[in-house]
Coordinates of C-alpha atoms in Angstrom, one line a residue:
Chain A
X884 CA 16.9 5.6 -62.4
X885 CA 19.3 3.2 -60.8
X886 CA 18.7 0.9 -57.8
X887 CA 20.7 2.9 -55.4
X888 CA 18.8 5.0 -52.8
X889 CA 20.1 8.6 -52.3
X890 CA 22.4 9.0 -49.3
X891 CA 21.7 11.4 -46.6
X892 CA 24.1 12.9 -43.9
X893 CA 23.5 15.3 -41.1
X894 CA 26.2 17.4 -39.5
X895 CA 26.1 19.3 -36.2
X896 CA 28.4 22.4 -35.9
X897 CA 27.9 25.2 -33.4
X898 CA 24.2 24.9 -32.6
X899 CA 21.9 23.6 -29.9
X900 CA 20.8 20.4 -31.7
X901 CA 17.3 21.9 -31.9
X902 CA 17.3 21.6 -35.7
X903 CA 18.1 17.9 -35.3
X904 CA 15.2 17.6 -32.8
X905 CA 12.9 19.3 -35.3
X906 CA 14.1 16.8 -37.9
X907 CA 13.1 14.0 -35.5
X908 CA 9.8 15.8 -35.0
X909 CA 8.7 14.7 -38.5
X910 CA 7.6 11.6 -36.5
X911 CA 6.1 8.7 -38.4
X912 CA 7.1 10.2 -41.7
X913 CA 10.7 9.2 -40.7
X914 CA 9.7 5.6 -41.6
X915 CA 8.7 6.7 -45.0
X916 CA 11.9 8.7 -45.4
X917 CA 13.9 5.7 -44.3
X918 CA 12.5 3.8 -47.2
X919 CA 13.8 6.4 -49.6
X920 CA 17.2 7.3 -48.3
X921 CA 20.2 5.8 -46.7
X922 CA 21.3 7.7 -43.6
X923 CA 25.0 7.3 -43.8
X924 CA 26.5 9.8 -41.4
X925 CA 24.9 11.8 -38.5
X926 CA 25.2 12.5 -34.8
X927 CA 22.5 9.8 -34.7
X928 CA 24.7 7.2 -36.6
X929 CA 27.7 5.5 -35.2
X930 CA 30.2 6.3 -37.9
X931 CA 33.5 8.2 -37.4
X932 CA 34.5 9.5 -40.8
X933 CA 32.4 11.4 -43.3
X934 CA 31.8 9.1 -46.4
X935 CA 33.5 9.6 -49.7
X936 CA 30.4 11.0 -51.4
X937 CA 27.0 11.9 -50.0
X938 CA 24.0 13.1 -52.0
X939 CA 22.3 15.3 -49.5
X940 CA 23.9 16.8 -46.3
X941 CA 22.0 18.8 -43.8
X942 CA 24.2 21.2 -41.7
X943 CA 23.0 22.5 -38.4
X944 CA 25.0 25.2 -36.6
X945 CA 27.4 28.1 -37.4
X946 CA 31.1 27.8 -38.0
X947 CA 32.6 28.9 -34.7
X948 CA 35.9 27.0 -34.1
X949 CA 38.7 25.4 -36.0
X950 CA 37.1 22.0 -35.9
X951 CA 33.9 23.3 -37.4
X952 CA 35.9 24.9 -40.2
X953 CA 37.8 21.7 -40.9
X954 CA 34.6 19.6 -40.8
X955 CA 32.5 21.8 -43.0
X956 CA 35.3 22.0 -45.7
X957 CA 35.5 18.2 -45.7
X958 CA 31.7 17.9 -45.8
X959 CA 31.4 20.3 -48.7
X960 CA 34.1 18.5 -50.7
X961 CA 32.2 15.2 -50.3
X962 CA 28.6 16.4 -50.7
X963 CA 26.5 16.9 -53.8
X964 CA 23.7 19.1 -52.3
X965 CA 24.6 21.0 -49.1
X966 CA 21.7 22.3 -47.1
X967 CA 22.1 25.0 -44.4
X968 CA 19.6 23.9 -41.8
X969 CA 18.3 26.5 -39.4
X970 CA 19.2 30.0 -38.4
X971 CA 22.7 29.2 -36.9
X972 CA 23.9 27.7 -40.2
X973 CA 22.1 30.4 -42.2
X974 CA 22.7 33.6 -40.2
X975 CA 25.1 32.6 -37.4
X976 CA 22.2 33.4 -35.0
X977 CA 23.0 32.9 -31.3
X978 CA 26.6 31.7 -31.7
X979 CA 27.2 34.9 -33.8
X980 CA 26.1 37.1 -30.9
X981 CA 29.7 37.0 -29.6
X982 CA 31.1 38.6 -32.7
X983 CA 30.6 42.3 -31.7
X984 CA 32.7 41.7 -28.5
X985 CA 35.7 39.8 -29.8
X986 CA 36.9 36.3 -28.8
X987 CA 39.2 37.5 -26.0
X988 CA 36.5 39.1 -24.0
X989 CA 34.2 36.1 -24.1
X990 CA 37.0 33.7 -23.1
X991 CA 37.7 36.0 -20.2
X992 CA 34.0 36.1 -19.3
X993 CA 33.9 32.3 -19.2
X994 CA 37.3 31.5 -17.5
X995 CA 38.4 34.6 -15.6
X996 CA 35.8 37.2 -14.8
X997 CA 33.1 34.9 -13.5
X998 CA 35.0 32.3 -11.6
X999 CA 36.2 32.3 -8.0
X1000 CA 39.6 30.8 -8.8
X1001 CA 40.6 32.0 -12.3
X1002 CA 42.5 29.4 -14.4
X1003 CA 43.8 29.9 -17.9
X1004 CA 41.5 29.1 -20.7
X1005 CA 42.2 25.6 -22.1
X1006 CA 44.6 25.7 -25.0
X1007 CA 44.8 22.0 -26.0
X1008 CA 42.2 19.3 -26.8
X1009 CA 39.4 21.8 -27.1
X1010 CA 39.3 23.4 -30.6
X1011 CA 40.4 27.0 -30.7
X1012 CA 37.6 29.5 -31.3
X1013 CA 37.7 31.5 -34.6
X1014 CA 37.9 35.3 -34.4
X1015 CA 34.4 35.4 -35.8
X1016 CA 31.5 33.0 -36.0
X1017 CA 30.3 32.7 -39.6
X1018 CA 27.2 31.4 -41.3
X1019 CA 28.0 28.3 -43.4
X1020 CA 27.7 30.1 -46.8
X1021 CA 30.4 32.6 -45.8
X1022 CA 32.8 29.7 -45.6
X1023 CA 31.8 27.2 -48.3
X1024 CA 29.2 27.3 -51.1
X1025 CA 25.7 26.3 -49.9
X1026 CA 23.0 24.9 -52.3
X1027 CA 19.8 25.1 -50.3
X1028 CA 18.9 27.4 -47.3
X1029 CA 16.3 26.4 -44.7
X1030 CA 16.0 29.3 -42.1
X1031 CA 14.1 29.1 -38.9
X1032 CA 14.9 28.6 -35.2
X1033 CA 14.3 25.8 -35.6
X1034 CA 12.8 25.2 -39.0
X1035 CA 9.5 23.4 -38.5
X1036 CA 9.3 19.6 -38.9
X1037 CA 7.0 20.2 -41.9
X1038 CA 9.5 22.5 -43.6
X1039 CA 12.3 20.0 -43.1
X1040 CA 10.2 17.2 -44.4
X1041 CA 9.1 19.2 -47.5
X1042 CA 12.7 20.2 -48.3
X1043 CA 14.0 16.7 -47.9
X1044 CA 11.1 15.2 -50.0
X1045 CA 11.9 17.7 -52.8
X1046 CA 15.6 16.9 -52.7
X1047 CA 15.1 13.1 -52.6
X1048 CA 12.7 13.4 -55.5
X1049 CA 15.6 15.1 -57.3
X1050 CA 14.4 18.7 -57.6
X1051 CA 15.4 21.9 -55.9
X1052 CA 13.0 23.1 -53.2
X1053 CA 10.8 26.0 -54.6
X1054 CA 11.6 28.3 -51.7
X1055 CA 7.9 28.9 -51.1
X1056 CA 7.7 26.8 -47.9
X1057 CA 6.9 29.9 -45.9
X1058 CA 10.3 29.9 -44.1
X1059 CA 11.4 32.8 -42.0
X1060 CA 14.2 33.8 -39.7
X1061 CA 13.4 33.3 -36.0
X1062 CA 10.9 31.1 -34.4
Chain B
X859 CA -5.0 76.2 -54.5
X860 CA -7.5 73.4 -54.0
X861 CA -6.4 69.9 -54.9
X862 CA -7.5 68.6 -58.3
X863 CA -8.6 65.1 -59.1
X864 CA -6.3 63.1 -61.4
X865 CA -6.6 59.6 -62.9
X866 CA -3.7 57.2 -63.2
X867 CA -2.9 53.5 -63.5
X868 CA -1.3 51.4 -60.8
X869 CA -0.5 47.8 -61.9
X870 CA -2.9 48.2 -64.8
X871 CA -5.8 49.4 -62.7
X872 CA -7.4 52.7 -63.2
X873 CA -7.6 54.8 -60.0
X874 CA -8.5 58.4 -59.2
X875 CA -6.8 60.5 -56.5
X876 CA -6.3 64.0 -55.4
X877 CA -3.1 65.5 -56.9
X878 CA -1.7 66.2 -53.4
X879 CA -1.7 62.6 -52.5
X880 CA 1.4 60.3 -52.5
X881 CA 1.4 57.2 -54.6
X882 CA 1.7 54.8 -51.6
X883 CA -1.4 56.2 -50.0
X884 CA -3.4 56.0 -53.3
X885 CA -2.3 52.5 -53.9
X886 CA -3.3 51.5 -50.4
X887 CA -6.8 52.9 -51.0
X888 CA -7.2 50.5 -53.9
X889 CA -5.9 47.6 -51.8
X890 CA -2.5 47.6 -53.6
X891 CA 0.0 47.1 -50.8
X892 CA 3.5 48.4 -51.6
X893 CA 6.2 47.1 -49.2
X894 CA 7.3 49.8 -46.7
X895 CA 9.4 50.1 -43.6
X896 CA 9.9 53.8 -42.9
X897 CA 6.5 55.0 -44.1
X898 CA 3.6 54.9 -41.7
X899 CA 0.2 56.4 -42.3
X900 CA -0.3 59.5 -40.3
X901 CA 3.3 60.7 -40.2
X902 CA 5.2 62.8 -42.7
X903 CA 7.1 60.8 -45.5
X904 CA 10.8 60.3 -45.0
X905 CA 11.7 58.2 -48.1
X906 CA 14.6 56.5 -46.3
X907 CA 14.1 52.8 -46.4
X908 CA 13.6 52.5 -50.2
X909 CA 11.3 49.5 -49.8
X910 CA 8.4 51.3 -51.6
X911 CA 10.4 51.9 -54.8
X912 CA 8.1 51.7 -57.9
X913 CA 8.6 51.9 -61.7
X914 CA 6.9 54.9 -63.4
X915 CA 6.4 55.0 -67.1
X916 CA 8.6 57.6 -68.8
X917 CA 11.4 57.7 -66.3
X918 CA 14.2 55.2 -65.9
X919 CA 14.7 56.0 -62.3
X920 CA 12.9 54.1 -59.5
X921 CA 10.8 56.4 -57.4
X922 CA 9.8 56.0 -53.7
X923 CA 6.0 55.7 -53.6
X924 CA 5.9 57.5 -50.3
X925 CA 7.5 60.7 -51.6
X926 CA 6.1 60.8 -55.1
X927 CA 2.9 62.7 -55.7
X928 CA 0.4 61.3 -58.2
X929 CA 0.1 63.1 -61.6
X930 CA -2.5 62.8 -64.4
X931 CA -2.0 59.8 -66.7
X932 CA 0.8 58.3 -64.6
X933 CA 1.5 54.6 -65.2
X934 CA 2.9 52.8 -62.2
X935 CA 4.1 49.3 -61.6
X936 CA 4.6 48.1 -58.0
X937 CA 5.7 44.5 -58.6
X938 CA 8.3 43.6 -61.2
X939 CA 11.3 41.3 -61.1
X940 CA 13.6 44.3 -61.0
X941 CA 11.8 45.9 -58.0
X942 CA 11.7 42.6 -56.1
X943 CA 15.4 42.1 -56.6
X944 CA 16.2 45.6 -55.4
X945 CA 13.9 45.3 -52.4
X946 CA 15.5 42.0 -51.5
X947 CA 19.0 43.5 -51.8
X948 CA 18.1 46.5 -49.7
X949 CA 16.5 44.4 -47.0
X950 CA 19.5 42.0 -46.9
X951 CA 21.8 45.0 -46.4
X952 CA 19.7 46.1 -43.5
X953 CA 20.0 42.6 -42.0
X954 CA 23.8 42.6 -42.5
X955 CA 24.3 46.1 -41.2
X956 CA 23.3 45.4 -37.5
X957 CA 22.6 42.5 -35.3
X958 CA 19.1 41.3 -36.1
X959 CA 18.9 38.1 -34.2
X960 CA 15.2 37.2 -34.8
X961 CA 15.2 34.1 -32.7
X962 CA 15.9 36.0 -29.5
X963 CA 14.2 39.3 -30.4
X964 CA 11.3 40.7 -28.4
X965 CA 9.5 41.4 -31.7
X966 CA 10.0 37.9 -33.2
X967 CA 6.8 37.1 -35.0
X968 CA 5.5 40.7 -34.9
X969 CA 8.3 42.4 -36.8
X970 CA 7.8 44.3 -40.1
X971 CA 11.3 43.5 -41.2
X972 CA 11.1 39.8 -40.5
X973 CA 7.7 39.6 -42.2
X974 CA 8.9 41.5 -45.2
X975 CA 12.0 39.2 -45.5
X976 CA 9.6 36.2 -45.5
X977 CA 7.3 37.9 -48.0
X978 CA 10.1 38.6 -50.4
X979 CA 11.4 35.0 -50.1
X980 CA 14.7 35.9 -48.5
X981 CA 16.2 32.7 -47.2
X982 CA 19.8 33.9 -46.5
X983 CA 21.8 37.1 -46.6
X984 CA 24.2 37.4 -49.5
X985 CA 26.3 40.2 -47.9
X986 CA 28.8 39.7 -45.2
X987 CA 27.5 40.5 -41.7
X988 CA 29.1 43.6 -40.1
X989 CA 28.4 42.6 -36.4
X990 CA 28.8 46.1 -35.0
X991 CA 29.1 46.5 -31.2
X992 CA 26.0 48.6 -30.3
X993 CA 24.6 49.8 -27.0
X994 CA 21.2 49.0 -25.4
X995 CA 19.6 51.8 -23.3
X996 CA 17.4 50.4 -20.6
X997 CA 17.6 53.5 -18.4
X998 CA 13.9 54.4 -18.9
X999 CA 11.4 53.1 -16.4
X1000 CA 9.1 51.5 -19.0
X1001 CA 10.9 51.2 -22.3
X1002 CA 14.0 49.8 -23.8
X1003 CA 16.1 51.0 -26.8
X1004 CA 18.1 48.3 -28.5
X1005 CA 20.3 49.9 -31.2
X1006 CA 21.2 46.4 -32.6
X1007 CA 17.7 46.1 -34.1
X1008 CA 17.3 49.8 -35.3
X1009 CA 17.0 50.3 -39.1
X1010 CA 17.1 54.1 -38.8
X1011 CA 13.6 54.5 -40.3
X1012 CA 13.1 57.6 -38.0
X1013 CA 9.4 56.7 -37.3
X1014 CA 10.2 57.3 -33.6
X1015 CA 11.7 60.7 -34.4
X1016 CA 8.7 61.8 -36.5
X1017 CA 6.0 60.5 -34.2
X1018 CA 7.6 62.2 -31.2
X1019 CA 7.9 65.5 -33.1
X1020 CA 4.8 65.5 -35.2
X1021 CA 2.2 63.9 -32.9
X1022 CA 3.4 64.1 -29.3
X1023 CA 5.2 67.4 -29.9
X1024 CA 8.1 66.6 -27.6
X1025 CA 10.9 66.0 -30.1
X1026 CA 12.8 63.8 -27.7
X1027 CA 14.2 61.7 -30.5
X1028 CA 16.6 62.7 -33.1
X1029 CA 19.4 61.1 -35.2
X1030 CA 23.1 61.5 -34.5
X1031 CA 26.1 60.7 -36.8
X1032 CA 26.2 59.8 -40.5
X1033 CA 25.5 56.9 -42.7
X1034 CA 25.6 53.4 -41.2
X1035 CA 27.1 54.9 -38.0
X1036 CA 24.0 57.0 -37.3
X1037 CA 22.1 56.3 -34.1
X1038 CA 18.7 57.4 -32.8
X1039 CA 19.2 59.4 -29.6
X1040 CA 17.1 60.9 -26.9
X1041 CA 17.7 64.6 -26.1
X1042 CA 21.4 65.4 -26.6
X1043 CA 22.5 61.7 -26.6
X1044 CA 21.7 61.4 -22.9
X1045 CA 20.3 58.2 -21.3
X1046 CA 16.6 57.9 -22.1
X1047 CA 15.7 57.6 -18.5
X1048 CA 17.3 61.0 -17.8
X1049 CA 15.5 62.8 -20.7
X1050 CA 13.7 65.9 -19.6
X1051 CA 11.6 66.2 -22.8
X1052 CA 10.3 62.6 -22.9
X1053 CA 6.7 62.4 -21.7
X1054 CA 6.8 58.6 -21.5
X1055 CA 3.8 58.4 -23.9
X1056 CA 5.2 55.4 -25.7
X1057 CA 4.2 56.4 -29.2
X1058 CA 7.7 55.8 -30.4
X1059 CA 7.6 52.2 -29.2
X1060 CA 4.3 51.5 -30.9
X1061 CA 5.3 52.8 -34.3
X1062 CA 8.8 51.2 -34.3
X1063 CA 8.8 48.5 -37.1
X1064 CA 11.3 46.2 -35.4
X1065 CA 12.4 45.3 -31.9
X1066 CA 14.6 48.4 -31.5
X1067 CA 12.0 50.0 -29.2
X1068 CA 10.1 47.8 -26.8
X1069 CA 8.2 47.8 -23.5
X1070 CA 10.3 46.8 -20.6
X1071 CA 9.6 43.3 -19.3
X1072 CA 8.7 41.8 -22.6
X1073 CA 10.5 38.6 -23.4
X1074 CA 11.2 37.0 -26.8
X1075 CA 8.4 37.3 -29.2
X1076 CA 6.2 39.1 -26.7
X1077 CA 6.3 42.6 -28.1
X1078 CA 3.5 43.2 -30.5
X1079 CA 2.9 46.8 -31.4
X1080 CA -0.3 48.8 -31.5
X1081 CA -0.4 51.2 -34.4
X1082 CA -4.1 51.9 -34.6
X1083 CA -3.9 55.1 -32.5
X1084 CA -1.9 57.0 -35.1
X1085 CA -4.4 57.7 -37.9
X1086 CA -7.0 58.8 -35.3
X1087 CA -4.6 61.2 -33.6
X1088 CA -3.7 62.6 -36.9
X1089 CA -7.3 63.0 -37.9
X1090 CA -8.2 64.7 -34.6
X1091 CA -5.4 67.2 -35.0
X1092 CA -6.6 68.1 -38.5
X1093 CA -4.7 67.4 -41.6
X1094 CA -2.5 70.5 -41.7
X1095 CA 0.1 69.2 -39.2
X1096 CA 3.1 71.4 -39.1
X1097 CA 3.2 72.1 -42.9

């Protein structure tokens, strides 16, 4: 065993940040985790680029737009153990509810049908929506799945503890889709 | 001809049963719970969901425990790696086939399908989601039909015909495109045959049928009435 602590990253794609909130809900155990890992990249960390190689990356959210797609491919290429965290990442969940209707109709609903003075939908700066929202594992290979909306703090803590200790979670942490 | 008593083995345990009983029922009497979605005690067997597949010595085929009658000397296994893998696969296909969004479902936390997925250790769906565009019928005063959550188990169809005697529900179309319908695919609220008894809602294993006004996770079902009604009507039913 070398001196280096495992590195941890968290990524936020199309989700509500609830999974990150649930992660923070592990409360004082965060201090214990902080002794065991280096948090190197996260919405909670001021760092612009994803590091060269991360041991464990938690991904919250589904893949909904071109930026998500670019991001998750990069994350996958630079991560050892990729964890799909929460129902949006695992099933596409709420973001995926637009899939039956097609992307055109939801843009119209947001920018045309429901506004007093319709303006064209933004076509620059904001990333273009993909035709279909996809769970992470339909886009890149995923190593560990943690369903739940959100997964409980205890479940996240258990999975992280297992991974930090160097073994794959046993999948018996009583996880389920939904809340 | 009166029923005979037979002895058989389920998961290595000796049990006795009448030879007109189905395996799933006999197993249940011995506290051996075989996973099920379409079977419900008190209604006829349909054999559609394939959750209750079991291995029977002497045949290489997997048999549905809800449609297989017990026989003398039968040796049955209800939990094997092969069965678990098939049950998982079938359940995953059900999840992929329609829009089962547990987190916003009225039946979240009270759903047979959600519970079974957890029980079988399903943590993601290996098949690509279909995301079909399906209607919700909220035309009835008291109940809602959400086709997105329907797994076509036909419990509603059977309870309506066999217990209530109304036969409001039926199935339209073929394969994955099938839909449960009221009357001749008319809005439920305009159905002339529906008595608004709500039995269909109570037997539905998912959030496909719910009481109006229930929000996320508020729809728990009451199934207890069914065995009593069946008992009171006598066991002959419409056979």
